[in-house]
DNA sequence: TGCAGAAAGTCAAACGTTTGCACAGTTTGA
DNA sequence: TCAAACTGTGCAAACGTTTGACTTTCTGCA
């Protein structure tokens, strides 16, 4: 009773050979119904569970997939986007009886190193990589595991990945403001480390051009994701000027909320004086007043699709580099208003 | 080059036996310096990494710990508390070269079932359990793995766990309001499924009693954690009454933010008409206006301590059921004001 | 009656390590 | 001078499964 029961224990008690036990438990048709029953009963009685390590060893596969976060998993978890992705990943992993192994980023470990670590550990049969950076692991080449990325990969032609159409998202968000009559629009939260930002900015410019609205470099203001601290001094100058922006496209809800607070100190109201359209549709944004109009990129779906794809690759159902595009949704709330007559 | 190098490949090229390779790579003192060097060089050249499955099989241990979330991991990740804990867990796991295996809650799988699943999988050498529920797995008995819980366990005497002193936290939060002159205080967000709520409520009552303030059952208003939807109809009645509460102890920032919005619709201001002291000190709460006065339970530290403890148990450094108490911090911001003269 | 083939099991090798023991060669100590 | 001890290495068993090949027994058919 003390030690865990092994297949041999079951075999002995059921008076068959270990191989028969193995087959019986896996419903191999070569085992008679009678023996199958007997084996099952004994297995249950002993609370026998096959040792996965032994199993994995001989089958040369595990039921584990590694999950790797771009920033050290640690840092990134602060933002609701990542937990939501994880939630999606977990849902389909669970359904297909897979486990997820987290890359527990040792502090200051590079993304690539973490990836190698996970791959080399031999525990995982595949990799999910949230490498949304523009300069991810260069030498991903020698990694032999099946891998799917969430976000835009460096080499789209040869990668499996799931993503939003961020160009389109940037375009639609901007167009929404333009349609409300805004022309002086600021782009907040540009972080050139993230590929998606490039694309959203591209969409922004495209929409602006289409409506003949001017794009000023000065009005593309950076802010690191996650930390979400824009350059308030700079923003102060911009918004205290006479011809200040009447609307902003903000890359993230927390950022928008911060901006809103800042504008308040300047005596500017949202959406009365400045409209904000935001991204990520977080809980905080919903509860905020005014409730934020925000683009939901559906992180949970991103996760679900990524995991499905990976598992299908592992099982051999998918062979060619595949790209899945998860649609976004623009959710209208109260932070955008038609431009006030001047 | 195609298949992964095994220890035998290394042995062949280094012209030694597999056992020597094994010993050389683990710095066994019985191997001469010369051979050690040679083996290392070959191993590096072949990019050899020992197969963890094989290793785990013979050593009867893995470098993986399972992490189990109370609610299906999925649902709970929505709240910033859990990612923060995960962050802490990951930090020390990474430092000690352990990996974390997530219980990817199959939908509707009970906490206990998920636990068994994780334990039975044989992948994990230990378990972290965020079982903050009041009625967790009853028959945790037959689980033989080392396990530490985060939150208050059912059987404190025989459990390893790390926790806040929630009674004290409830007490201090309430006292903070009482010291500001408040007496009509509402307790918002009671969720009897969580043990910590019981304790916080106990602390609340204790403080109230100490100041001779009345505690009314009606003013202990429940709300499920995570979903964070209180009964607004009920709250409406309470706050529209003549003698409405002048302050509330709220179990969660998102909940507080929701309450704030609701009070606004009633024409009540925070903290002018109603003060709020909150829990969890989330980003959303900081950015909110007014910025929330909130008690930080330091979820990251909870995670770090839990993982350290577990790893110490696994390594044999800790033997007796241990309890670690992580201090909380009351962070003063703008959502509490001294009571207005009536 | 003989024989093919199916049915139901058993055997043993294999997966890639680790590790107790054996062994050969070299020192050491008395 | 010889036993004892030490050094450096190889052998082979073990960890707990899975699986291809093999054996035995039985069934049906010519």
XYZ file of C-alpha atoms (C1' of nucleotides) in Angstrom:
744
model
C 0.000 0.000 0.000
C 2.857 2.311 0.722
C 4.615 2.585 -2.604
C 2.760 3.339 -5.763
C 1.379 0.370 -7.582
C 3.099 -0.506 -10.831
C 1.873 -2.372 -13.811
C 3.595 -5.460 -12.467
C 1.598 -5.392 -9.291
C -1.550 -5.262 -11.300
C -0.300 -8.052 -13.518
C 0.457 -10.303 -10.592
C -2.903 -9.827 -8.939
C -4.824 -10.191 -12.149
C -2.749 -13.220 -13.051
C -1.719 -11.982 -16.437
C 1.441 -10.517 -17.883
C 2.327 -6.834 -17.719
C 1.840 -6.473 -21.430
C -1.678 -7.756 -21.118
C -2.381 -5.211 -18.444
C -1.061 -2.470 -20.645
C -3.215 -3.587 -23.518
C -6.280 -4.185 -21.417
C -6.169 -0.712 -19.985
C -5.782 0.809 -23.412
C -8.680 -1.207 -24.816
C -6.593 -3.138 -27.220
C -8.984 -5.418 -29.146
C -6.714 -8.377 -28.680
C -7.698 -8.694 -25.071
C -10.851 -10.585 -24.258
C -13.669 -8.887 -22.527
C -13.320 -11.132 -19.537
C -9.649 -10.371 -18.956
C -10.198 -6.713 -19.599
C -12.751 -6.545 -16.845
C -10.569 -8.412 -14.427
C -7.593 -6.186 -15.089
C -9.623 -3.042 -14.761
C -10.996 -4.144 -11.458
C -7.574 -4.905 -10.034
C -6.181 -1.640 -11.373
C -8.928 0.292 -9.702
C -8.488 -1.579 -6.475
C -4.793 -0.772 -6.396
C -5.428 2.796 -7.528
C -2.999 2.183 -10.315
C -1.986 5.021 -12.589
C 0.598 4.386 -15.265
C 3.829 6.203 -14.684
C 3.902 8.953 -17.248
C 7.645 9.213 -17.229
C 8.058 5.614 -18.235
C 5.309 6.025 -20.753
C 6.799 9.127 -22.257
C 10.185 7.497 -22.388
C 9.163 4.646 -24.575
C 6.611 6.497 -26.633
C 8.986 9.367 -27.217
C 6.287 11.902 -26.571
C 4.825 13.664 -23.620
C 1.448 15.139 -22.926
C 2.993 18.428 -21.993
C 3.378 21.582 -23.966
C 5.652 24.378 -22.934
C 4.309 27.894 -22.735
C 6.747 30.706 -23.108
C 6.094 34.342 -22.405
C 7.967 37.019 -24.221
C 8.958 39.075 -21.270
C 9.921 36.911 -18.393
C 6.618 35.283 -17.618
C 6.737 37.033 -14.329
C 6.726 40.588 -15.536
C 4.135 40.088 -18.212
C 1.516 38.468 -16.056
C 0.684 41.835 -14.600
C -1.237 42.754 -17.686
C -4.666 41.177 -18.088
C -3.884 40.261 -21.669
C -1.575 37.429 -20.700
C -3.753 35.716 -18.149
C -6.541 35.804 -20.676
C -4.366 34.114 -23.260
C -3.312 31.581 -20.690
C -6.914 30.931 -19.922
C -7.590 30.122 -23.551
C -4.542 27.932 -23.794
C -5.538 26.093 -20.663
C -9.051 25.486 -21.820
C -8.167 23.521 -24.906
C -5.125 21.918 -23.344
C -7.358 20.580 -20.619
C -9.940 19.348 -23.063
C -7.329 17.415 -24.946
C -5.746 16.135 -21.788
C -2.542 18.006 -22.119
C -0.670 19.811 -19.403
C 1.053 23.148 -19.688
C 4.561 23.749 -18.498
C 5.334 27.356 -17.787
C 8.605 28.872 -18.692
C 9.386 30.289 -15.319
C 11.645 32.951 -16.649
C 14.694 33.070 -14.525
C 15.164 36.771 -14.079
C 17.001 38.350 -16.953
C 16.958 35.194 -18.982
C 16.621 36.037 -22.621
C 13.581 34.916 -24.480
C 15.726 32.649 -26.545
C 17.467 31.126 -23.568
C 14.140 30.444 -21.926
C 12.954 28.801 -25.091
C 15.990 26.589 -25.346
C 15.679 25.737 -21.714
C 12.118 24.632 -22.184
C 12.880 22.736 -25.349
C 15.987 21.098 -23.961
C 14.309 20.041 -20.776
C 12.732 17.320 -22.812
C 9.551 17.647 -20.854
C 7.544 19.334 -23.576
C 6.233 17.975 -26.851
C 5.575 21.388 -28.275
C 5.894 25.062 -27.605
C 3.560 28.000 -27.445
C 5.473 31.196 -27.778
C 4.064 34.604 -26.955
C 6.794 36.304 -28.824
C 5.083 39.477 -29.719
C 8.369 41.294 -29.880
C 9.784 42.612 -33.106
C 13.152 41.048 -32.392
C 12.489 37.656 -30.944
C 14.859 34.758 -30.696
C 17.005 34.995 -33.763
C 18.262 31.480 -33.816
C 14.985 29.760 -33.292
C 16.266 27.577 -36.101
C 17.737 24.731 -34.151
C 14.648 24.236 -32.053
C 13.120 21.105 -33.377
C 9.887 21.053 -31.418
C 6.602 21.966 -32.992
C 5.919 25.534 -32.081
C 3.209 28.067 -32.594
C 3.573 31.723 -31.944
C 0.992 34.172 -30.761
C 1.595 37.449 -32.450
C 3.375 38.333 -35.630
C 6.443 36.166 -36.190
C 9.686 37.233 -37.789
C 9.348 34.790 -40.609
C 5.633 34.498 -41.375
C 6.170 32.241 -44.362
C 7.670 29.469 -42.294
C 5.899 29.877 -38.993
C 2.783 28.575 -37.416
C 1.092 31.485 -35.703
C -2.137 33.046 -34.603
C -2.639 36.744 -34.528
C -5.035 39.613 -34.913
C -5.041 41.743 -37.959
C -3.463 44.613 -36.105
C -3.132 46.799 -39.116
C -6.827 46.543 -39.672
C -7.491 47.087 -35.982
C -5.456 50.279 -35.986
C -7.227 51.333 -39.117
C -10.732 50.706 -37.822
C -10.130 52.334 -34.464
C -8.805 55.439 -36.134
C -11.573 55.496 -38.681
C -14.091 55.342 -35.878
C -12.717 58.601 -34.541
C -12.490 60.125 -37.981
C -16.095 59.280 -38.613
C -16.956 61.155 -35.437
C -15.434 64.199 -37.035
C -12.062 64.149 -35.319
C -9.036 65.162 -37.323
C -6.444 66.107 -34.714
C -5.700 62.661 -33.404
C -2.857 61.504 -31.214
C -1.448 58.001 -31.216
C -0.537 56.976 -27.682
C 1.415 54.000 -26.487
C 3.648 53.237 -29.395
C 6.211 50.649 -28.334
C 8.496 49.739 -31.136
C 9.520 46.516 -29.442
C 6.169 45.061 -30.338
C 5.452 44.099 -33.872
C 1.742 44.631 -33.422
C 2.403 48.268 -32.632
C 4.080 48.744 -35.963
C 1.034 47.347 -37.623
C -1.477 49.323 -35.651
C 0.462 52.465 -36.375
C 0.476 51.588 -40.024
C -3.295 51.214 -39.887
C -3.552 54.510 -38.073
C -1.588 56.322 -40.744
C -3.556 54.675 -43.487
C -6.861 55.822 -42.062
C -5.547 59.316 -41.417
C -4.292 59.569 -44.967
C -7.604 58.403 -46.288
C -9.376 61.254 -44.539
C -6.674 63.761 -45.324
C -5.854 64.214 -41.648
C -2.301 65.208 -40.781
C 0.009 62.816 -38.968
C 2.654 64.481 -36.856
C 5.637 62.593 -35.488
C 5.282 64.543 -32.320
C 1.840 63.122 -31.822
C 2.985 59.553 -31.948
C 3.921 59.171 -28.350
C 5.680 56.112 -27.078
C 5.160 54.234 -23.862
C 6.414 50.889 -22.888
C 3.692 48.328 -22.711
C 3.059 46.770 -19.362
C 4.625 49.507 -17.320
C 2.306 51.927 -19.033
C 4.037 55.106 -18.156
C 3.914 57.628 -20.932
C 5.921 60.793 -20.950
C 3.518 63.076 -19.126
C 5.695 66.136 -19.505
C 5.551 65.767 -23.225
C 1.833 65.071 -23.166
C 1.353 68.140 -21.009
C 2.878 70.383 -23.645
C 0.790 68.836 -26.354
C -2.509 69.091 -24.556
C -1.959 72.585 -23.233
C -1.335 73.887 -26.708
C -4.066 75.765 -28.450
C -4.662 73.234 -31.146
C -4.465 70.189 -28.927
C -5.659 66.772 -30.071
C -9.386 66.196 -29.843
C -9.001 62.459 -29.790
C -6.469 59.787 -29.085
C -5.949 56.227 -30.164
C -4.507 54.545 -27.102
C -2.825 51.194 -27.211
C -4.029 49.949 -23.871
C -6.820 50.431 -21.367
C -4.632 51.064 -18.320
C -2.793 53.619 -20.374
C -6.068 55.252 -21.315
C -7.151 55.386 -17.728
C -3.874 57.006 -16.813
C -4.308 59.504 -19.592
C -7.809 60.276 -18.482
C -6.601 61.064 -15.002
C -3.851 63.235 -16.377
C -6.208 65.160 -18.653
C -8.427 65.810 -15.679
C -5.555 67.610 -13.956
C -5.305 69.755 -17.060
C -8.964 70.587 -16.851
C -9.835 68.507 -19.880
C -12.781 66.136 -19.870
C -13.270 62.806 -21.570
C -15.069 62.609 -23.870
C -16.187 66.247 -23.789
C -12.838 67.742 -24.682
C -10.896 64.697 -25.738
C -12.191 61.391 -27.029
C -10.294 58.206 -26.347
C -10.474 54.936 -28.192
C -8.552 52.232 -26.465
C -7.333 48.672 -26.841
C -7.699 45.463 -24.855
C -11.133 45.993 -23.387
C -10.145 45.275 -19.804
C -12.366 45.038 -16.802
C -10.771 48.182 -15.471
C -11.769 49.970 -18.643
C -15.367 48.847 -18.340
C -15.662 49.974 -14.777
C -13.934 53.246 -15.459
C -15.966 56.321 -15.923
C -16.382 57.144 -18.615
C -16.461 53.512 -19.647
C -13.844 53.076 -22.316
C -14.613 52.491 -25.944
C -12.086 49.807 -26.636
C -10.987 47.263 -29.181
C -11.226 43.755 -27.842
C -8.573 41.580 -29.447
C -10.019 38.469 -27.814
C -6.944 37.159 -26.069
C -8.772 34.092 -24.877
C -9.549 33.096 -28.446
C -5.961 33.737 -29.404
C -4.951 31.236 -26.761
C -7.533 28.687 -27.737
C -6.637 28.778 -31.389
C -2.944 28.647 -30.662
C -3.291 25.565 -28.503
C -5.585 23.826 -30.968
C -3.157 24.497 -33.726
C -0.188 23.244 -31.757
C -1.936 20.067 -30.701
C -2.964 19.455 -34.262
C 0.603 19.840 -35.387
C 1.745 17.416 -32.739
C -0.857 14.888 -33.725
C 0.133 15.255 -37.333
C -3.158 16.719 -38.436
C -1.525 19.924 -39.594
C 1.596 19.933 -41.669
C 2.137 23.188 -43.426
C 2.904 26.511 -41.787
C -0.451 27.933 -40.933
C -1.722 31.324 -39.950
C -4.897 31.869 -38.000
C -6.411 35.288 -37.838
C -8.575 36.076 -34.831
C -11.066 38.855 -35.476
C -11.209 41.819 -33.127
C -14.264 43.667 -31.927
C -14.692 47.369 -31.465
C -16.777 47.922 -28.385
C -18.537 51.233 -28.224
C -18.867 52.817 -24.820
C -18.638 56.315 -23.483
C -15.141 57.607 -24.042
C -15.681 58.778 -27.588
C -17.971 61.629 -28.566
C -18.579 63.427 -31.844
C -16.351 66.439 -32.101
C -17.801 69.536 -30.531
C -18.568 72.390 -32.844
C -15.671 74.851 -32.548
C 22.430 15.380 -36.611
C 18.834 14.597 -37.157
C 17.820 12.753 -34.015
C 18.708 14.025 -30.613
C 22.037 12.952 -29.250
C 21.898 10.458 -26.405
C 24.380 9.691 -23.744
C 25.569 6.765 -25.806
C 26.498 8.975 -28.702
C 28.556 11.090 -26.407
C 30.137 8.008 -24.903
C 31.124 6.658 -28.265
C 32.731 9.850 -29.456
C 34.511 10.468 -26.191
C 35.628 6.855 -26.133
C 34.313 6.134 -22.673
C 31.297 4.315 -21.306
C 27.890 5.893 -20.823
C 28.267 5.712 -17.090
C 31.433 7.730 -17.280
C 29.676 10.346 -19.332
C 26.926 10.535 -16.805
C 29.396 10.961 -13.990
C 31.580 13.404 -15.836
C 28.680 15.687 -16.610
C 27.544 15.647 -13.015
C 31.022 16.421 -11.711
C 31.402 13.183 -9.913
C 34.787 13.353 -8.148
C 35.708 9.887 -9.257
C 36.232 11.019 -12.824
C 39.639 12.398 -13.733
C 39.919 15.962 -14.853
C 41.163 14.935 -18.250
C 38.225 12.690 -19.032
C 35.793 15.212 -17.657
C 37.060 17.831 -20.077
C 36.930 15.506 -23.007
C 33.393 14.428 -22.259
C 32.200 17.961 -21.783
C 33.645 19.011 -25.088
C 31.949 16.198 -26.967
C 28.680 16.815 -25.181
C 28.769 20.443 -26.168
C 29.658 19.601 -29.732
C 26.702 17.271 -30.007
C 24.429 19.684 -28.171
C 23.621 16.886 -25.807
C 20.986 17.356 -23.139
C 20.095 14.463 -20.913
C 16.602 13.170 -21.442
C 14.673 14.286 -18.412
C 12.115 11.541 -18.744
C 14.737 8.850 -18.474
C 16.380 10.732 -15.697
C 13.182 11.203 -13.767
C 12.313 7.580 -14.255
C 15.364 6.214 -12.574
C 15.727 8.920 -9.965
C 12.083 8.714 -9.058
C 11.782 12.467 -8.949
C 11.077 15.265 -11.363
C 11.981 18.896 -11.455
C 8.382 19.859 -11.888
C 5.870 21.091 -9.401
C 2.193 21.181 -10.117
C 0.264 24.362 -9.552
C -3.398 24.075 -8.891
C -5.890 26.893 -8.873
C -8.971 26.710 -6.779
C -11.469 27.684 -9.377
C -10.648 26.117 -12.667
C -7.377 27.857 -13.441
C -9.112 29.397 -16.355
C -11.773 31.334 -14.526
C -9.546 32.581 -11.791
C -6.846 34.044 -13.964
C -9.099 36.942 -14.720
C -8.358 38.464 -11.373
C -4.970 40.138 -10.939
C -4.422 38.346 -7.659
C -3.727 35.025 -9.305
C -1.267 36.156 -11.925
C 0.622 37.922 -9.165
C 0.820 34.760 -7.131
C 1.920 32.896 -10.211
C 4.589 35.458 -10.756
C 5.960 34.839 -7.289
C 5.803 31.102 -7.716
C 7.580 31.340 -11.024
C 10.344 33.500 -9.696
C 11.602 31.093 -7.110
C 10.826 28.028 -9.181
C 13.004 29.463 -11.909
C 15.778 30.292 -9.528
C 15.847 26.771 -8.267
C 15.564 25.338 -11.730
C 12.152 23.888 -11.347
C 9.362 24.028 -13.822
C 5.714 24.635 -13.097
C 2.955 22.477 -14.466
C -0.398 24.167 -14.575
C -3.531 22.339 -13.705
C -5.448 23.216 -16.799
C -8.788 22.780 -15.223
C -10.972 20.834 -17.511
C -14.183 22.731 -17.350
C -16.285 21.725 -14.398
C -13.617 19.513 -12.952
C -13.704 19.666 -9.214
C -10.791 21.007 -7.312
C -10.155 17.615 -5.899
C -10.348 15.887 -9.234
C -7.902 18.357 -10.701
C -5.591 17.726 -7.803
C -5.729 13.995 -8.228
C -5.218 14.394 -11.925
C -2.093 16.403 -11.351
C -0.789 14.096 -8.675
C -1.596 10.951 -10.615
C -0.020 12.208 -13.776
C 3.270 11.453 -12.133
C 4.790 14.488 -13.723
C 5.008 16.569 -10.582
C 7.164 16.169 -7.502
C 5.069 18.474 -5.429
C 1.935 20.537 -5.435
C 1.070 24.147 -4.860
C -2.574 24.507 -4.109
C -4.445 27.781 -4.186
C -7.270 26.313 -2.276
C -8.623 29.364 -0.671
C -12.019 27.814 -0.495
C -13.675 26.923 2.763
C -14.575 23.496 1.513
C -11.636 22.231 -0.444
C -10.872 18.699 -1.419
C -12.126 16.610 1.429
C -10.151 13.536 0.741
C -6.838 15.161 0.169
C -5.676 12.380 2.387
C -4.568 9.878 -0.157
C -2.440 12.382 -2.017
C 1.058 11.469 -1.143
C 2.925 14.318 -2.795
C 4.394 17.154 -0.787
C 1.948 19.980 -0.986
C 1.694 23.521 0.233
C -1.439 25.539 0.230
C -1.874 29.225 -0.272
C -4.659 30.421 1.927
C -6.171 28.975 5.033
C -6.315 25.180 4.944
C -9.006 23.003 6.426
C -6.645 21.293 8.780
C -4.051 23.872 9.793
C -2.355 21.582 12.262
C -1.293 19.126 9.610
C -0.827 21.346 6.616
C 1.982 23.299 5.090
C 0.612 26.658 4.090
C 1.282 30.322 3.588
C -1.323 32.926 4.216
C -2.070 36.454 5.274
C -3.483 37.191 8.646
C -6.858 37.986 7.192
C -8.527 38.494 10.492
C -6.013 41.156 11.320
C -6.337 42.649 7.838
C -10.087 42.932 8.212
C -9.599 44.393 11.628
C -7.049 47.003 10.560
C -8.984 48.086 7.497
C -12.100 48.596 9.559
C -10.243 50.349 12.311
C -8.812 52.735 9.760
C -12.334 53.829 8.902
C -13.395 53.946 12.529
C -10.442 56.177 13.309
C -11.676 58.528 10.631
C -14.852 58.857 12.578
C -17.021 56.479 10.605
C -19.509 54.325 12.453
C -22.050 53.323 9.826
C -19.916 50.917 7.878
C -20.931 48.383 5.273
C -19.025 45.198 4.549
C -19.080 44.523 0.825
C -18.042 41.424 -1.054
C -18.563 38.707 1.478
C -18.187 35.361 -0.215
C -18.658 32.527 2.161
C -16.900 30.103 -0.145
C -13.624 31.717 0.777
C -12.115 31.071 4.140
C -10.306 34.377 4.097
C -13.626 36.153 3.895
C -14.739 34.545 7.099
C -11.637 35.827 8.756
C -11.816 39.297 7.370
C -15.410 39.518 8.456
C -14.423 38.352 11.886
C -11.836 41.117 12.022
C -14.411 43.577 10.831
C -16.819 42.649 13.592
C -14.093 42.730 16.171
C -13.096 46.268 15.268
C -16.694 47.410 15.133
C -17.377 45.958 18.529
C -14.309 47.623 19.926
C -15.648 51.009 18.851
C -19.180 50.232 19.808
C -20.356 50.507 16.221
C -23.383 48.454 15.232
C -23.064 45.540 12.835
C -26.173 44.814 10.821
C -26.619 41.607 8.889
C -28.195 43.588 6.137
C -25.027 45.539 5.715
C -22.895 42.511 5.131
C -23.480 42.195 1.469
C -22.255 39.221 -0.473
C -20.740 39.092 -3.901
C -18.980 36.296 -5.595
C -15.309 36.962 -5.960
C -13.960 37.130 -9.455
C -17.259 37.855 -11.114
C -17.594 40.821 -8.819
C -21.213 41.499 -9.278
C -22.902 42.595 -6.102
C -26.617 42.877 -5.730
C -27.101 46.440 -6.898
C -30.798 46.473 -6.199
C -30.119 45.724 -2.587
C -27.301 48.241 -2.432
C -29.590 50.802 -3.969
C -32.062 50.480 -1.146
C -29.345 50.723 1.436
C -27.682 53.797 0.017
C -30.878 55.655 -0.740
C -31.986 55.327 2.860
C -31.633 58.275 5.132
C -29.051 56.759 7.394
C -26.973 55.193 4.688
C -23.467 53.917 5.318
C -20.749 56.550 5.334
C -18.053 54.040 4.583
C -17.547 50.594 3.200
C -14.973 47.884 3.594
C -14.791 46.293 0.178
C -13.172 42.962 -0.435
C -11.749 43.775 -3.825
C -10.649 46.703 -5.962
C -12.731 45.875 -9.025
C -15.695 45.584 -6.740
C -14.888 48.971 -5.238
C -14.630 50.531 -8.645
C -17.995 49.082 -9.549
C -19.456 50.396 -6.347
C -18.021 53.819 -6.999
C -19.676 53.956 -10.394
C -22.943 52.819 -8.899
C -22.820 55.412 -6.120
C -22.245 58.078 -8.730
C -25.550 57.186 -10.367
C -27.129 57.699 -6.969
C -25.570 61.121 -6.700
C -23.144 60.031 -4.010
C -19.463 60.949 -4.170
C -16.393 59.052 -3.038
C -14.957 59.948 -0.631
C -17.141 63.021 0.034
C -20.303 61.095 0.839
C -19.001 57.579 1.170
C -15.484 56.406 1.976
C -14.193 53.150 0.586
C -11.361 51.033 1.837
C -10.564 48.220 -0.490
C -8.480 45.087 -0.842
C -5.894 43.820 -3.317
C -4.336 47.099 -4.367
C -4.689 46.532 -8.084
C -3.393 48.673 -10.884
C -6.945 49.518 -11.787
C -7.474 50.804 -8.283
C -4.424 53.018 -8.444
C -5.423 54.565 -11.720
C -8.989 55.020 -10.629
C -10.124 58.352 -9.461
C -10.286 58.693 -6.631
C -7.291 56.421 -6.242
C -8.328 53.622 -3.942
C -7.093 53.235 -0.424
C -6.475 49.531 -0.423
C -4.784 46.824 1.545
C -2.115 45.040 -0.365
C -1.907 41.380 0.592
C 1.301 40.973 -1.418
C 0.269 38.083 -3.603
C 3.713 37.902 -5.155
C 5.273 37.257 -1.787
C 2.637 34.672 -1.046
C 3.733 32.868 -4.166
C 7.416 33.176 -3.442
C 7.119 31.872 0.069
C 4.877 29.037 -0.995
C 7.300 27.863 -3.642
C 10.299 28.150 -1.351
C 8.525 26.166 1.264
C 7.494 23.456 -1.154
C 10.953 23.109 -2.618
C 12.385 22.890 0.844
C 9.986 20.134 1.705
C 10.928 18.271 -1.443
C 14.598 18.608 -0.690
C 13.998 17.383 2.799
C 15.012 20.634 4.440
C 11.606 21.071 6.025
C 9.836 18.257 7.765
C 7.130 19.477 10.042
C 3.918 21.164 8.983
C 4.800 24.811 8.691
C 2.844 27.996 8.465
C 4.197 31.181 6.944
C 2.432 34.437 7.529
C 2.883 37.141 4.902
C 2.282 40.648 6.227
C -0.161 42.935 4.459
C 0.160 46.648 3.888
C -2.521 49.261 4.113
C -1.950 51.781 1.364
C -3.505 55.155 1.925
C -4.837 56.958 -1.089
C -7.833 59.104 -1.806
C -10.946 57.025 -1.339
C -11.243 57.522 2.385
C -12.017 60.842 4.056
C -12.783 61.792 7.649
C -16.483 61.780 8.211
C -18.160 65.023 7.322
C -19.746 66.932 10.155
C -23.447 66.179 10.004
C -7.556 -35.572 -41.263
C -4.891 -31.745 -42.185
C -4.119 -27.137 -42.269
C -4.937 -22.057 -42.541
C -5.947 -18.587 -39.938
C -7.962 -16.145 -36.153
C -7.974 -15.229 -31.190
C -5.842 -14.350 -26.890
C -1.830 -14.107 -24.577
C 3.168 -14.094 -23.288
C 8.112 -12.758 -24.022
C 11.672 -9.813 -24.326
C 13.686 -5.792 -26.170
C 13.648 -1.056 -26.075
C 13.288 3.927 -24.412
C 17.834 6.937 -21.996
C 19.450 7.515 -17.857
C 21.732 6.497 -12.992
C 24.299 3.847 -9.749
C 26.007 -0.221 -6.919
C 29.451 -3.230 -7.671
C 33.425 -5.274 -9.795
C 37.840 -4.756 -11.548
C 42.482 -3.369 -12.890
C 46.242 -0.643 -11.865
C 48.741 2.219 -8.734
C 50.061 3.842 -4.069
C 50.711 3.448 0.613
C 52.138 1.527 5.045
C 54.377 -1.693 8.035
C 57.373 -7.781 0.101
C 52.741 -8.077 0.362
C 48.314 -6.795 1.896
C 45.427 -2.979 2.112
C 43.653 1.143 0.304
C 42.781 4.201 -3.260
C 41.815 5.829 -8.247
C 39.548 5.739 -12.345
C 36.623 3.310 -15.177
C 33.341 -0.212 -17.138
C 29.341 -3.600 -16.523
C 24.882 -4.460 -15.982
C 20.693 -3.930 -13.491
C 17.072 -0.991 -12.612
C 13.283 2.622 -13.252
C 7.904 1.366 -15.476
C 6.044 1.265 -19.522
C 4.942 -0.163 -24.723
C 5.092 -3.092 -28.675
C 6.714 -6.291 -32.356
C 7.347 -11.033 -32.637
C 6.209 -15.328 -31.109
C 3.325 -19.191 -28.981
C -0.594 -21.690 -27.977
C -5.225 -22.906 -28.496
C -9.212 -23.087 -31.025
C -12.421 -22.763 -35.170
C -13.774 -23.759 -39.696
C -13.277 -25.711 -44.068
C -11.746 -28.698 -47.819
